[in-house]
XYZ file of C-alpha atoms in Angstrom:
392
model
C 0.000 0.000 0.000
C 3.315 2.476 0.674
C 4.998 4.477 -1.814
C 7.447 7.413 -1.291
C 4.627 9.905 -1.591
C 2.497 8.094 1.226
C 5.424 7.587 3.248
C 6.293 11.537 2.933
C 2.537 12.144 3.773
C 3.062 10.204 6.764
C 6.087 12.013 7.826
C 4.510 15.126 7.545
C 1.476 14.097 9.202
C 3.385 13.598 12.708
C 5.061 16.319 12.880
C 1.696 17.896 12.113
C 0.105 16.198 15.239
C 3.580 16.987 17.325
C 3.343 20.905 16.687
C -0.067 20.781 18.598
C -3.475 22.425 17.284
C -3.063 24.745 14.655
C -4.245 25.922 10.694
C -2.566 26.708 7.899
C -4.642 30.328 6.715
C -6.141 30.147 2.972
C -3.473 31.164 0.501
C -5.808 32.221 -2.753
C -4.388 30.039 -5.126
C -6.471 29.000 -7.722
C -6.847 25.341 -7.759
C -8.410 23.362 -11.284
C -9.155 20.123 -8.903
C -11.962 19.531 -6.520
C -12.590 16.696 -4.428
C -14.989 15.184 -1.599
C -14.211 12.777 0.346
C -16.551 10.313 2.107
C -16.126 9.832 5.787
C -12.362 9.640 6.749
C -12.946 6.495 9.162
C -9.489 4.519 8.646
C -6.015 4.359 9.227
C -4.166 7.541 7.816
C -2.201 4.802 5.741
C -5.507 3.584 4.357
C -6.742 7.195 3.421
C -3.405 8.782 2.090
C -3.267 5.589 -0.215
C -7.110 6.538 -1.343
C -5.399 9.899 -2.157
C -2.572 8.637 -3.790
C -4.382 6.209 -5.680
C -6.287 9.097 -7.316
C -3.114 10.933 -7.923
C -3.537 13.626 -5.425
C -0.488 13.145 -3.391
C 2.593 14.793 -4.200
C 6.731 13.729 -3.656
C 6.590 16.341 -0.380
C 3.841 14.637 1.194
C 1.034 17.184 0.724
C -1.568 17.674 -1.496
C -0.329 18.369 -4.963
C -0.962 22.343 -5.423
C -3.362 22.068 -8.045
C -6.133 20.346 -5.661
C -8.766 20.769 -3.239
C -9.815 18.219 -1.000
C -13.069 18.206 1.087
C -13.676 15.885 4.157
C -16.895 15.445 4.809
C -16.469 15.072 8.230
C -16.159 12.063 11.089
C -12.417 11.844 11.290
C -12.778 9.594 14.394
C -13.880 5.701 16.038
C -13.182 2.963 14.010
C -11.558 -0.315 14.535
C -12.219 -2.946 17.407
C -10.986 -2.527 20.803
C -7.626 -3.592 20.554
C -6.853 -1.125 18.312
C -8.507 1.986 20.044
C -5.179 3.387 21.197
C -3.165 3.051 17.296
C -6.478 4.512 15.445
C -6.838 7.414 18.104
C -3.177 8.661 17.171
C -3.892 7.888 13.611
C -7.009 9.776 13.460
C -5.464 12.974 14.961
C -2.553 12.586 12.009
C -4.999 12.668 9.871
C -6.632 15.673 11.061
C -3.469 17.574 11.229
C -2.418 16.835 8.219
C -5.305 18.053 6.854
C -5.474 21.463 9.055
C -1.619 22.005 8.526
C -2.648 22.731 4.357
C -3.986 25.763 3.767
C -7.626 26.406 4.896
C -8.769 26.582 0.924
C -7.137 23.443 -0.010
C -8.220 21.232 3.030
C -11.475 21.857 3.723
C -12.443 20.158 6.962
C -16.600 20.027 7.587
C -17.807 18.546 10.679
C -19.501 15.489 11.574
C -21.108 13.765 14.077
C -18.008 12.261 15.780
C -15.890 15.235 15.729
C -18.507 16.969 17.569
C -19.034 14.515 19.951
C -15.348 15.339 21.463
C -16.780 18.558 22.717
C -20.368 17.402 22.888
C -21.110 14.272 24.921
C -17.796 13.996 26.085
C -16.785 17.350 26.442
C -16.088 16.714 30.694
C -14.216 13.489 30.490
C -10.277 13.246 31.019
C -8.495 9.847 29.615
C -8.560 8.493 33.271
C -12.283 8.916 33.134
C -13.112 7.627 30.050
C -11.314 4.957 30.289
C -12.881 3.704 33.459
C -16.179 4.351 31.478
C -15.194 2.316 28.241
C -13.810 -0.381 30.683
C -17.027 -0.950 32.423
C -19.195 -0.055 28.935
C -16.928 -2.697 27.419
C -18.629 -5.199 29.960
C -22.119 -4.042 29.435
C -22.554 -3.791 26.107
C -24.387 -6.450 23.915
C -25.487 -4.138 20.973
C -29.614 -4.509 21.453
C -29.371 -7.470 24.156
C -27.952 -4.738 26.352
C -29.072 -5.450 29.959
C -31.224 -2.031 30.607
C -30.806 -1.877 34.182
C -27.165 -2.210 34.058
C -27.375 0.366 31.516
C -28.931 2.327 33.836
C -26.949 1.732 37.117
C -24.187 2.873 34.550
C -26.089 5.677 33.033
C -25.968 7.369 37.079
C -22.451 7.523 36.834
C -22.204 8.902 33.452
C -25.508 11.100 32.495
C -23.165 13.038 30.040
C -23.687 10.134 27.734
C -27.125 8.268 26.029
C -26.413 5.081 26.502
C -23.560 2.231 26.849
C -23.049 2.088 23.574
C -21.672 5.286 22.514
C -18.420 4.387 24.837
C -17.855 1.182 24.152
C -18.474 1.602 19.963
C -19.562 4.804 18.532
C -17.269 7.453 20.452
C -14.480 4.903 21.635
C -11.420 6.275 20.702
C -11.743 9.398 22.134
C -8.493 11.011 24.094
C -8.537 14.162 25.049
C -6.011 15.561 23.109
C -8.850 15.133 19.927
C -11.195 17.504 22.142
C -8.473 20.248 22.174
C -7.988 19.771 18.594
C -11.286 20.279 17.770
C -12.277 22.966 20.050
C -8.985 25.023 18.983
C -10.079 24.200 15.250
C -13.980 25.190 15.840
C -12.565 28.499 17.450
C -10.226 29.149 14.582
C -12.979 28.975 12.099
C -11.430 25.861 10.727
C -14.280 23.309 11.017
C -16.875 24.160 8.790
C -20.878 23.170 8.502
C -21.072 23.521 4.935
C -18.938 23.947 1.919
C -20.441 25.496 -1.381
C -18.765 23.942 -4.587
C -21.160 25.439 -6.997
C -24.012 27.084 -7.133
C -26.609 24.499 -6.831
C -23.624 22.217 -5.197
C -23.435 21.739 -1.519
C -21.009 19.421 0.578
C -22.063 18.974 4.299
C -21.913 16.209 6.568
C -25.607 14.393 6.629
C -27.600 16.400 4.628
C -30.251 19.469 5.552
C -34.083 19.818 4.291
C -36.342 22.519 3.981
C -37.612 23.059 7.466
C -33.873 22.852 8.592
C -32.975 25.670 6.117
C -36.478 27.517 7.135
C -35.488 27.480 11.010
C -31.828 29.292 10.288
C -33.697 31.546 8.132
C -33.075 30.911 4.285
C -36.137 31.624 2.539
C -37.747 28.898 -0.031
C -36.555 31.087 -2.763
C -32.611 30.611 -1.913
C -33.271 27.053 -0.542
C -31.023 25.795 -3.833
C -28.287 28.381 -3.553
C -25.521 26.480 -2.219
C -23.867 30.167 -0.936
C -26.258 31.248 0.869
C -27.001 27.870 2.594
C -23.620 27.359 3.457
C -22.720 30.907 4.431
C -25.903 30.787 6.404
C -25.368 27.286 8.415
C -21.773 28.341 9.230
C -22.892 31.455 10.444
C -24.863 29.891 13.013
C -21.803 27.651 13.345
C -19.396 30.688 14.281
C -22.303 32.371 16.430
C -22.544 29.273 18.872
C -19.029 29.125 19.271
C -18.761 32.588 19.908
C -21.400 31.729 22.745
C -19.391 28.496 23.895
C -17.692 29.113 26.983
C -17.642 25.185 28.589
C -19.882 22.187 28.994
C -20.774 20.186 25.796
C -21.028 22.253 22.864
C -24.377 22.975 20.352
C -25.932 24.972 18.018
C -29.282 26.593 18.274
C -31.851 24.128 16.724
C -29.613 22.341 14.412
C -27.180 20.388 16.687
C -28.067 18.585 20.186
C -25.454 16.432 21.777
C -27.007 13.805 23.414
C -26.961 12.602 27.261
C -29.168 10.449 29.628
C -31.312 12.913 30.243
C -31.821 13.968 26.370
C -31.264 11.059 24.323
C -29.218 10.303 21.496
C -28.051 12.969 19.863
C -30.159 14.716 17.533
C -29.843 17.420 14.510
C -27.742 18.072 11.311
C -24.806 15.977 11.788
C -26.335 13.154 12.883
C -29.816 12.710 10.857
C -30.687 9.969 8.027
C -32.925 9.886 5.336
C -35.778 7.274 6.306
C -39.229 6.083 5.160
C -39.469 3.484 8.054
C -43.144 3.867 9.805
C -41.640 3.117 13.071
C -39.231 6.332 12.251
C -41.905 8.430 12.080
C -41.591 10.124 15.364
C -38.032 10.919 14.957
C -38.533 12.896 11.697
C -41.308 14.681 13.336
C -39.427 17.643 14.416
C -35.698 19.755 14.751
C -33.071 18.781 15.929
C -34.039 14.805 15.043
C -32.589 11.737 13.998
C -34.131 11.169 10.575
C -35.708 13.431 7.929
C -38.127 12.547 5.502
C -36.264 12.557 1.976
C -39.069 14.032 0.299
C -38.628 17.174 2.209
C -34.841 17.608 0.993
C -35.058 21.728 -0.925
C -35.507 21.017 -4.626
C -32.351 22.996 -7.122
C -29.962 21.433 -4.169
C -27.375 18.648 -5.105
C -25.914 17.895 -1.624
C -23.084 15.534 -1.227
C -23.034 13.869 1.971
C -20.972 10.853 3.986
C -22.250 9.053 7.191
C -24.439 6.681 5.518
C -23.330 3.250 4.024
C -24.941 1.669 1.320
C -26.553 -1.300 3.578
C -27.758 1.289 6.216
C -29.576 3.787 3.708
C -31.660 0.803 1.841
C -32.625 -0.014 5.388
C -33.829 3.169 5.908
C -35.135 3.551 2.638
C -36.886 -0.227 2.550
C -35.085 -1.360 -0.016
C -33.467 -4.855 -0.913
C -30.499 -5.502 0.840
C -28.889 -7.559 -1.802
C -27.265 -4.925 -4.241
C -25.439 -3.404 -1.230
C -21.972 -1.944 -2.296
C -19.293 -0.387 -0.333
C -16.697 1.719 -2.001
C -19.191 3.199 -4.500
C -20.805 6.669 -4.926
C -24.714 6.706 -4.359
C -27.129 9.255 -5.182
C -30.954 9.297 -4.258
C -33.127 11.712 -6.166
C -36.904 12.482 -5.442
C -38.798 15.467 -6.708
C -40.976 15.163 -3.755
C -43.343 12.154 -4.880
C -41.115 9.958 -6.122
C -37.680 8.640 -4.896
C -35.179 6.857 -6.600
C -31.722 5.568 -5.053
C -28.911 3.894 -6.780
C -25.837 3.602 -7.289
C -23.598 5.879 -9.171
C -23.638 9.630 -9.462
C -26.766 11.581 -10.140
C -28.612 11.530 -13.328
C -28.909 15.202 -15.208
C -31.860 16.935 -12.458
C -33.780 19.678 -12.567
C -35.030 22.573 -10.572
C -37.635 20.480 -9.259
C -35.875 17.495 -8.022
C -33.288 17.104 -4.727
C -30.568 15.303 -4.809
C -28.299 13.645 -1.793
C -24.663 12.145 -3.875
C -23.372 9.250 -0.750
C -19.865 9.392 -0.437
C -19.567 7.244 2.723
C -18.145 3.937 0.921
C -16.874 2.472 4.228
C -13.219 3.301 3.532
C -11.670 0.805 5.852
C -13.918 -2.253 4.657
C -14.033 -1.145 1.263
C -11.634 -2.683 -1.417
C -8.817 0.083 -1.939
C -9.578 -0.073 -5.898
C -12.949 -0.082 -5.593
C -13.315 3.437 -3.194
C -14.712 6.738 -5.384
C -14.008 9.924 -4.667
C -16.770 12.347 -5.975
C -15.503 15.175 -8.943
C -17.482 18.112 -7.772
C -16.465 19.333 -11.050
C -17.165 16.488 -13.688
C -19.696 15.238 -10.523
C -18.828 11.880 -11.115
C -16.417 9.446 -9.381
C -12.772 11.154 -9.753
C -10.484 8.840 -11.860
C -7.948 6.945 -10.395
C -4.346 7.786 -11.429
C -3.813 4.547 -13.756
C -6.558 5.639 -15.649
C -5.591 9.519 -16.132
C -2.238 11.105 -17.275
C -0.262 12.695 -13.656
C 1.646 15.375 -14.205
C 4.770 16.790 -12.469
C 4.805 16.393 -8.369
C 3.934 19.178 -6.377
Protein backbone atom coordinates (compact mmCIF):
# COMPACT_ATOMS: atom_id res chain seq x y z
CA UNK A 1 0.00 0.00 0.00
CA UNK A 2 3.31 2.48 0.67
CA UNK A 3 5.00 4.48 -1.81
CA UNK A 4 7.45 7.41 -1.29
CA UNK A 5 4.63 9.90 -1.59
CA UNK A 6 2.50 8.09 1.23
CA UNK A 7 5.42 7.59 3.25
CA UNK A 8 6.29 11.54 2.93
CA UNK A 9 2.54 12.14 3.77
CA UNK A 10 3.06 10.20 6.76
CA UNK A 11 6.09 12.01 7.83
CA UNK A 12 4.51 15.13 7.55
CA UNK A 13 1.48 14.10 9.20
CA UNK A 14 3.39 13.60 12.71
CA UNK A 15 5.06 16.32 12.88
CA UNK A 16 1.70 17.90 12.11
CA UNK A 17 0.10 16.20 15.24
CA UNK A 18 3.58 16.99 17.32
CA UNK A 19 3.34 20.91 16.69
CA UNK A 20 -0.07 20.78 18.60
CA UNK A 21 -3.47 22.42 17.28
CA UNK A 22 -3.06 24.74 14.66
CA UNK A 23 -4.25 25.92 10.69
CA UNK A 24 -2.57 26.71 7.90
CA UNK A 25 -4.64 30.33 6.72
CA UNK A 26 -6.14 30.15 2.97
CA UNK A 27 -3.47 31.16 0.50
CA UNK A 28 -5.81 32.22 -2.75
CA UNK A 29 -4.39 30.04 -5.13
CA UNK A 30 -6.47 29.00 -7.72
CA UNK A 31 -6.85 25.34 -7.76
CA UNK A 32 -8.41 23.36 -11.28
CA UNK A 33 -9.15 20.12 -8.90
CA UNK A 34 -11.96 19.53 -6.52
CA UNK A 35 -12.59 16.70 -4.43
CA UNK A 36 -14.99 15.18 -1.60
CA UNK A 37 -14.21 12.78 0.35
CA UNK A 38 -16.55 10.31 2.11
CA UNK A 39 -16.13 9.83 5.79
CA UNK A 40 -12.36 9.64 6.75
CA UNK A 41 -12.95 6.49 9.16
CA UNK A 42 -9.49 4.52 8.65
CA UNK A 43 -6.02 4.36 9.23
CA UNK A 44 -4.17 7.54 7.82
CA UNK A 45 -2.20 4.80 5.74
CA UNK A 46 -5.51 3.58 4.36
CA UNK A 47 -6.74 7.19 3.42
CA UNK A 48 -3.41 8.78 2.09
CA UNK A 49 -3.27 5.59 -0.22
CA UNK A 50 -7.11 6.54 -1.34
CA UNK A 51 -5.40 9.90 -2.16
CA UNK A 52 -2.57 8.64 -3.79
CA UNK A 53 -4.38 6.21 -5.68
CA UNK A 54 -6.29 9.10 -7.32
CA UNK A 55 -3.11 10.93 -7.92
CA UNK A 56 -3.54 13.63 -5.42
CA UNK A 57 -0.49 13.14 -3.39
CA UNK A 58 2.59 14.79 -4.20
CA UNK A 59 6.73 13.73 -3.66
CA UNK A 60 6.59 16.34 -0.38
CA UNK A 61 3.84 14.64 1.19
CA UNK A 62 1.03 17.18 0.72
CA UNK A 63 -1.57 17.67 -1.50
CA UNK A 64 -0.33 18.37 -4.96
CA UNK A 65 -0.96 22.34 -5.42
CA UNK A 66 -3.36 22.07 -8.05
CA UNK A 67 -6.13 20.35 -5.66
CA UNK A 68 -8.77 20.77 -3.24
CA UNK A 69 -9.81 18.22 -1.00
CA UNK A 70 -13.07 18.21 1.09
CA UNK A 71 -13.68 15.89 4.16
CA UNK A 72 -16.89 15.44 4.81
CA UNK A 73 -16.47 15.07 8.23
CA UNK A 74 -16.16 12.06 11.09
CA UNK A 75 -12.42 11.84 11.29
CA UNK A 76 -12.78 9.59 14.39
CA UNK A 77 -13.88 5.70 16.04
CA UNK A 78 -13.18 2.96 14.01
CA UNK A 79 -11.56 -0.31 14.54
CA UNK A 80 -12.22 -2.95 17.41
CA UNK A 81 -10.99 -2.53 20.80
CA UNK A 82 -7.63 -3.59 20.55
CA UNK A 83 -6.85 -1.13 18.31
CA UNK A 84 -8.51 1.99 20.04
CA UNK A 85 -5.18 3.39 21.20
CA UNK A 86 -3.16 3.05 17.30
CA UNK A 87 -6.48 4.51 15.45
CA UNK A 88 -6.84 7.41 18.10
CA UNK A 89 -3.18 8.66 17.17
CA UNK A 90 -3.89 7.89 13.61
CA UNK A 91 -7.01 9.78 13.46
CA UNK A 92 -5.46 12.97 14.96
CA UNK A 93 -2.55 12.59 12.01
CA UNK A 94 -5.00 12.67 9.87
CA UNK A 95 -6.63 15.67 11.06
CA UNK A 96 -3.47 17.57 11.23
CA UNK A 97 -2.42 16.83 8.22
CA UNK A 98 -5.31 18.05 6.85
CA UNK A 99 -5.47 21.46 9.05
CA UNK A 100 -1.62 22.01 8.53
CA UNK A 101 -2.65 22.73 4.36
CA UNK A 102 -3.99 25.76 3.77
CA UNK A 103 -7.63 26.41 4.90
CA UNK A 104 -8.77 26.58 0.92
CA UNK A 105 -7.14 23.44 -0.01
CA UNK A 106 -8.22 21.23 3.03
CA UNK A 107 -11.47 21.86 3.72
CA UNK A 108 -12.44 20.16 6.96
CA UNK A 109 -16.60 20.03 7.59
CA UNK A 110 -17.81 18.55 10.68
CA UNK A 111 -19.50 15.49 11.57
CA UNK A 112 -21.11 13.76 14.08
CA UNK A 113 -18.01 12.26 15.78
CA UNK A 114 -15.89 15.23 15.73
CA UNK A 115 -18.51 16.97 17.57
CA UNK A 116 -19.03 14.51 19.95
CA UNK A 117 -15.35 15.34 21.46
CA UNK A 118 -16.78 18.56 22.72
CA UNK A 119 -20.37 17.40 22.89
CA UNK A 120 -21.11 14.27 24.92
CA UNK A 121 -17.80 14.00 26.09
CA UNK A 122 -16.78 17.35 26.44
CA UNK A 123 -16.09 16.71 30.69
CA UNK A 124 -14.22 13.49 30.49
CA UNK A 125 -10.28 13.25 31.02
CA UNK A 126 -8.50 9.85 29.61
CA UNK A 127 -8.56 8.49 33.27
CA UNK A 128 -12.28 8.92 33.13
CA UNK A 129 -13.11 7.63 30.05
CA UNK A 130 -11.31 4.96 30.29
CA UNK A 131 -12.88 3.70 33.46
CA UNK A 132 -16.18 4.35 31.48
CA UNK A 133 -15.19 2.32 28.24
CA UNK A 134 -13.81 -0.38 30.68
CA UNK A 135 -17.03 -0.95 32.42
CA UNK A 136 -19.20 -0.06 28.94
CA UNK A 137 -16.93 -2.70 27.42
CA UNK A 138 -18.63 -5.20 29.96
CA UNK A 139 -22.12 -4.04 29.43
CA UNK A 140 -22.55 -3.79 26.11
CA UNK A 141 -24.39 -6.45 23.92
CA UNK A 142 -25.49 -4.14 20.97
CA UNK A 143 -29.61 -4.51 21.45
CA UNK A 144 -29.37 -7.47 24.16
CA UNK A 145 -27.95 -4.74 26.35
CA UNK A 146 -29.07 -5.45 29.96
CA UNK A 147 -31.22 -2.03 30.61
CA UNK A 148 -30.81 -1.88 34.18
CA UNK A 149 -27.16 -2.21 34.06
CA UNK A 150 -27.38 0.37 31.52
CA UNK A 151 -28.93 2.33 33.84
CA UNK A 152 -26.95 1.73 37.12
CA UNK A 153 -24.19 2.87 34.55
CA UNK A 154 -26.09 5.68 33.03
CA UNK A 155 -25.97 7.37 37.08
CA UNK A 156 -22.45 7.52 36.83
CA UNK A 157 -22.20 8.90 33.45
CA UNK A 158 -25.51 11.10 32.49
CA UNK A 159 -23.17 13.04 30.04
CA UNK A 160 -23.69 10.13 27.73
CA UNK A 161 -27.12 8.27 26.03
CA UNK A 162 -26.41 5.08 26.50
CA UNK A 163 -23.56 2.23 26.85
CA UNK A 164 -23.05 2.09 23.57
CA UNK A 165 -21.67 5.29 22.51
CA UNK A 166 -18.42 4.39 24.84
CA UNK A 167 -17.86 1.18 24.15
CA UNK A 168 -18.47 1.60 19.96
CA UNK A 169 -19.56 4.80 18.53
CA UNK A 170 -17.27 7.45 20.45
CA UNK A 171 -14.48 4.90 21.64
CA UNK A 172 -11.42 6.28 20.70
CA UNK A 173 -11.74 9.40 22.13
CA UNK A 174 -8.49 11.01 24.09
CA UNK A 175 -8.54 14.16 25.05
CA UNK A 176 -6.01 15.56 23.11
CA UNK A 177 -8.85 15.13 19.93
CA UNK A 178 -11.20 17.50 22.14
CA UNK A 179 -8.47 20.25 22.17
CA UNK A 180 -7.99 19.77 18.59
CA UNK A 181 -11.29 20.28 17.77
CA UNK A 182 -12.28 22.97 20.05
CA UNK A 183 -8.98 25.02 18.98
CA UNK A 184 -10.08 24.20 15.25
CA UNK A 185 -13.98 25.19 15.84
CA UNK A 186 -12.57 28.50 17.45
CA UNK A 187 -10.23 29.15 14.58
CA UNK A 188 -12.98 28.97 12.10
CA UNK A 189 -11.43 25.86 10.73
CA UNK A 190 -14.28 23.31 11.02
CA UNK A 191 -16.87 24.16 8.79
CA UNK A 192 -20.88 23.17 8.50
CA UNK A 193 -21.07 23.52 4.94
CA UNK A 194 -18.94 23.95 1.92
CA UNK A 195 -20.44 25.50 -1.38
CA UNK A 196 -18.77 23.94 -4.59
CA UNK A 197 -21.16 25.44 -7.00
CA UNK A 198 -24.01 27.08 -7.13
CA UNK A 199 -26.61 24.50 -6.83
CA UNK A 200 -23.62 22.22 -5.20
CA UNK A 201 -23.43 21.74 -1.52
CA UNK A 202 -21.01 19.42 0.58
CA UNK A 203 -22.06 18.97 4.30
CA UNK A 204 -21.91 16.21 6.57
CA UNK A 205 -25.61 14.39 6.63
CA UNK A 206 -27.60 16.40 4.63
CA UNK A 207 -30.25 19.47 5.55
CA UNK A 208 -34.08 19.82 4.29
CA UNK A 209 -36.34 22.52 3.98
CA UNK A 210 -37.61 23.06 7.47
CA UNK A 211 -33.87 22.85 8.59
CA UNK A 212 -32.98 25.67 6.12
CA UNK A 213 -36.48 27.52 7.13
CA UNK A 214 -35.49 27.48 11.01
CA UNK A 215 -31.83 29.29 10.29
CA UNK A 216 -33.70 31.55 8.13
CA UNK A 217 -33.08 30.91 4.28
CA UNK A 218 -36.14 31.62 2.54
CA UNK A 219 -37.75 28.90 -0.03
CA UNK A 220 -36.55 31.09 -2.76
CA UNK A 221 -32.61 30.61 -1.91
CA UNK A 222 -33.27 27.05 -0.54
CA UNK A 223 -31.02 25.79 -3.83
CA UNK A 224 -28.29 28.38 -3.55
CA UNK A 225 -25.52 26.48 -2.22
CA UNK A 226 -23.87 30.17 -0.94
CA UNK A 227 -26.26 31.25 0.87
CA UNK A 228 -27.00 27.87 2.59
CA UNK A 229 -23.62 27.36 3.46
CA UNK A 230 -22.72 30.91 4.43
CA UNK A 231 -25.90 30.79 6.40
CA UNK A 232 -25.37 27.29 8.42
CA UNK A 233 -21.77 28.34 9.23
CA UNK A 234 -22.89 31.45 10.44
CA UNK A 235 -24.86 29.89 13.01
CA UNK A 236 -21.80 27.65 13.34
CA UNK A 237 -19.40 30.69 14.28
CA UNK A 238 -22.30 32.37 16.43
CA UNK A 239 -22.54 29.27 18.87
CA UNK A 240 -19.03 29.12 19.27
CA UNK A 241 -18.76 32.59 19.91
CA UNK A 242 -21.40 31.73 22.75
CA UNK A 243 -19.39 28.50 23.90
CA UNK A 244 -17.69 29.11 26.98
CA UNK A 245 -17.64 25.18 28.59
CA UNK A 246 -19.88 22.19 28.99
CA UNK A 247 -20.77 20.19 25.80
CA UNK A 248 -21.03 22.25 22.86
CA UNK A 249 -24.38 22.97 20.35
CA UNK A 250 -25.93 24.97 18.02
CA UNK A 251 -29.28 26.59 18.27
CA UNK A 252 -31.85 24.13 16.72
CA UNK A 253 -29.61 22.34 14.41
CA UNK A 254 -27.18 20.39 16.69
CA UNK A 255 -28.07 18.59 20.19
CA UNK A 256 -25.45 16.43 21.78
CA UNK A 257 -27.01 13.80 23.41
CA UNK A 258 -26.96 12.60 27.26
CA UNK A 259 -29.17 10.45 29.63
CA UNK A 260 -31.31 12.91 30.24
CA UNK A 261 -31.82 13.97 26.37
CA UNK A 262 -31.26 11.06 24.32
CA UNK A 263 -29.22 10.30 21.50
CA UNK A 264 -28.05 12.97 19.86
CA UNK A 265 -30.16 14.72 17.53
CA UNK A 266 -29.84 17.42 14.51
CA UNK A 267 -27.74 18.07 11.31
CA UNK A 268 -24.81 15.98 11.79
CA UNK A 269 -26.34 13.15 12.88
CA UNK A 270 -29.82 12.71 10.86
CA UNK A 271 -30.69 9.97 8.03
CA UNK A 272 -32.93 9.89 5.34
CA UNK A 273 -35.78 7.27 6.31
CA UNK A 274 -39.23 6.08 5.16
CA UNK A 275 -39.47 3.48 8.05
CA UNK A 276 -43.14 3.87 9.81
CA UNK A 277 -41.64 3.12 13.07
CA UNK A 278 -39.23 6.33 12.25
CA UNK A 279 -41.91 8.43 12.08
CA UNK A 280 -41.59 10.12 15.36
CA UNK A 281 -38.03 10.92 14.96
CA UNK A 282 -38.53 12.90 11.70
CA UNK A 283 -41.31 14.68 13.34
CA UNK A 284 -39.43 17.64 14.42
CA UNK A 285 -35.70 19.76 14.75
CA UNK A 286 -33.07 18.78 15.93
CA UNK A 287 -34.04 14.80 15.04
CA UNK A 288 -32.59 11.74 14.00
CA UNK A 289 -34.13 11.17 10.58
CA UNK A 290 -35.71 13.43 7.93
CA UNK A 291 -38.13 12.55 5.50
CA UNK A 292 -36.26 12.56 1.98
CA UNK A 293 -39.07 14.03 0.30
CA UNK A 294 -38.63 17.17 2.21
CA UNK A 295 -34.84 17.61 0.99
CA UNK A 296 -35.06 21.73 -0.92
CA UNK A 297 -35.51 21.02 -4.63
CA UNK A 298 -32.35 23.00 -7.12
CA UNK A 299 -29.96 21.43 -4.17
CA UNK A 300 -27.37 18.65 -5.10
CA UNK A 301 -25.91 17.89 -1.62
CA UNK A 302 -23.08 15.53 -1.23
CA UNK A 303 -23.03 13.87 1.97
CA UNK A 304 -20.97 10.85 3.99
CA UNK A 305 -22.25 9.05 7.19
CA UNK A 306 -24.44 6.68 5.52
CA UNK A 307 -23.33 3.25 4.02
CA UNK A 308 -24.94 1.67 1.32
CA UNK A 309 -26.55 -1.30 3.58
CA UNK A 310 -27.76 1.29 6.22
CA UNK A 311 -29.58 3.79 3.71
CA UNK A 312 -31.66 0.80 1.84
CA UNK A 313 -32.62 -0.01 5.39
CA UNK A 314 -33.83 3.17 5.91
CA UNK A 315 -35.13 3.55 2.64
CA UNK A 316 -36.89 -0.23 2.55
CA UNK A 317 -35.09 -1.36 -0.02
CA UNK A 318 -33.47 -4.86 -0.91
CA UNK A 319 -30.50 -5.50 0.84
CA UNK A 320 -28.89 -7.56 -1.80
CA UNK A 321 -27.26 -4.92 -4.24
CA UNK A 322 -25.44 -3.40 -1.23
CA UNK A 323 -21.97 -1.94 -2.30
CA UNK A 324 -19.29 -0.39 -0.33
CA UNK A 325 -16.70 1.72 -2.00
CA UNK A 326 -19.19 3.20 -4.50
CA UNK A 327 -20.81 6.67 -4.93
CA UNK A 328 -24.71 6.71 -4.36
CA UNK A 329 -27.13 9.25 -5.18
CA UNK A 330 -30.95 9.30 -4.26
CA UNK A 331 -33.13 11.71 -6.17
CA UNK A 332 -36.90 12.48 -5.44
CA UNK A 333 -38.80 15.47 -6.71
CA UNK A 334 -40.98 15.16 -3.76
CA UNK A 335 -43.34 12.15 -4.88
CA UNK A 336 -41.12 9.96 -6.12
CA UNK A 337 -37.68 8.64 -4.90
CA UNK A 338 -35.18 6.86 -6.60
CA UNK A 339 -31.72 5.57 -5.05
CA UNK A 340 -28.91 3.89 -6.78
CA UNK A 341 -25.84 3.60 -7.29
CA UNK A 342 -23.60 5.88 -9.17
CA UNK A 343 -23.64 9.63 -9.46
CA UNK A 344 -26.77 11.58 -10.14
CA UNK A 345 -28.61 11.53 -13.33
CA UNK A 346 -28.91 15.20 -15.21
CA UNK A 347 -31.86 16.93 -12.46
CA UNK A 348 -33.78 19.68 -12.57
CA UNK A 349 -35.03 22.57 -10.57
CA UNK A 350 -37.63 20.48 -9.26
CA UNK A 351 -35.88 17.49 -8.02
CA UNK A 352 -33.29 17.10 -4.73
CA UNK A 353 -30.57 15.30 -4.81
CA UNK A 354 -28.30 13.65 -1.79
CA UNK A 355 -24.66 12.15 -3.88
CA UNK A 356 -23.37 9.25 -0.75
CA UNK A 357 -19.87 9.39 -0.44
CA UNK A 358 -19.57 7.24 2.72
CA UNK A 359 -18.14 3.94 0.92
CA UNK A 360 -16.87 2.47 4.23
CA UNK A 361 -13.22 3.30 3.53
CA UNK A 362 -11.67 0.81 5.85
CA UNK A 363 -13.92 -2.25 4.66
CA UNK A 364 -14.03 -1.15 1.26
CA UNK A 365 -11.63 -2.68 -1.42
CA UNK A 366 -8.82 0.08 -1.94
CA UNK A 367 -9.58 -0.07 -5.90
CA UNK A 368 -12.95 -0.08 -5.59
CA UNK A 369 -13.31 3.44 -3.19
CA UNK A 370 -14.71 6.74 -5.38
CA UNK A 371 -14.01 9.92 -4.67
CA UNK A 372 -16.77 12.35 -5.98
CA UNK A 373 -15.50 15.18 -8.94
CA UNK A 374 -17.48 18.11 -7.77
CA UNK A 375 -16.47 19.33 -11.05
CA UNK A 376 -17.17 16.49 -13.69
CA UNK A 377 -19.70 15.24 -10.52
CA UNK A 378 -18.83 11.88 -11.12
CA UNK A 379 -16.42 9.45 -9.38
CA UNK A 380 -12.77 11.15 -9.75
CA UNK A 381 -10.48 8.84 -11.86
CA UNK A 382 -7.95 6.95 -10.40
CA UNK A 383 -4.35 7.79 -11.43
CA UNK A 384 -3.81 4.55 -13.76
CA UNK A 385 -6.56 5.64 -15.65
CA UNK A 386 -5.59 9.52 -16.13
CA UNK A 387 -2.24 11.11 -17.28
CA UNK A 388 -0.26 12.70 -13.66
CA UNK A 389 1.65 15.37 -14.20
CA UNK A 390 4.77 16.79 -12.47
CA UNK A 391 4.80 16.39 -8.37
CA UNK A 392 3.93 19.18 -6.38
Amino acid sequence: MSTPRIEAALARATEAAHRGPHSAPPDGHPRPRHLAIGDPQADITRFLAVLDRHGLLGADGWLRPEVQLVSVGDHFDWGKAHEREEMATSALRLVAWMAAHPADQAVLLLGNHDLGRVGELAGFTDARFAAAQARADLLYRGDDTDEASEREFLSHYPEVPNVELVARDFGNFREIQRDWVAWLLRAGRFRVAHAAAEHLLVLHAGVTREDLHLVGVPESLQAHAPTVADTLNRALDEAVADWKQGPFSIPGLHHPGSAAYGEGRGIFYQRASLLPEDAPWRAATPRRRFDPYRLPPGLVQVVGHTRDKRSRELLMLPLEETRDGVLRHLVTDGTTLHYRHGPPPPTGPGEAVLVFTDGGMRESPLERFELFDLDAREPARPMEDAPRGGQG
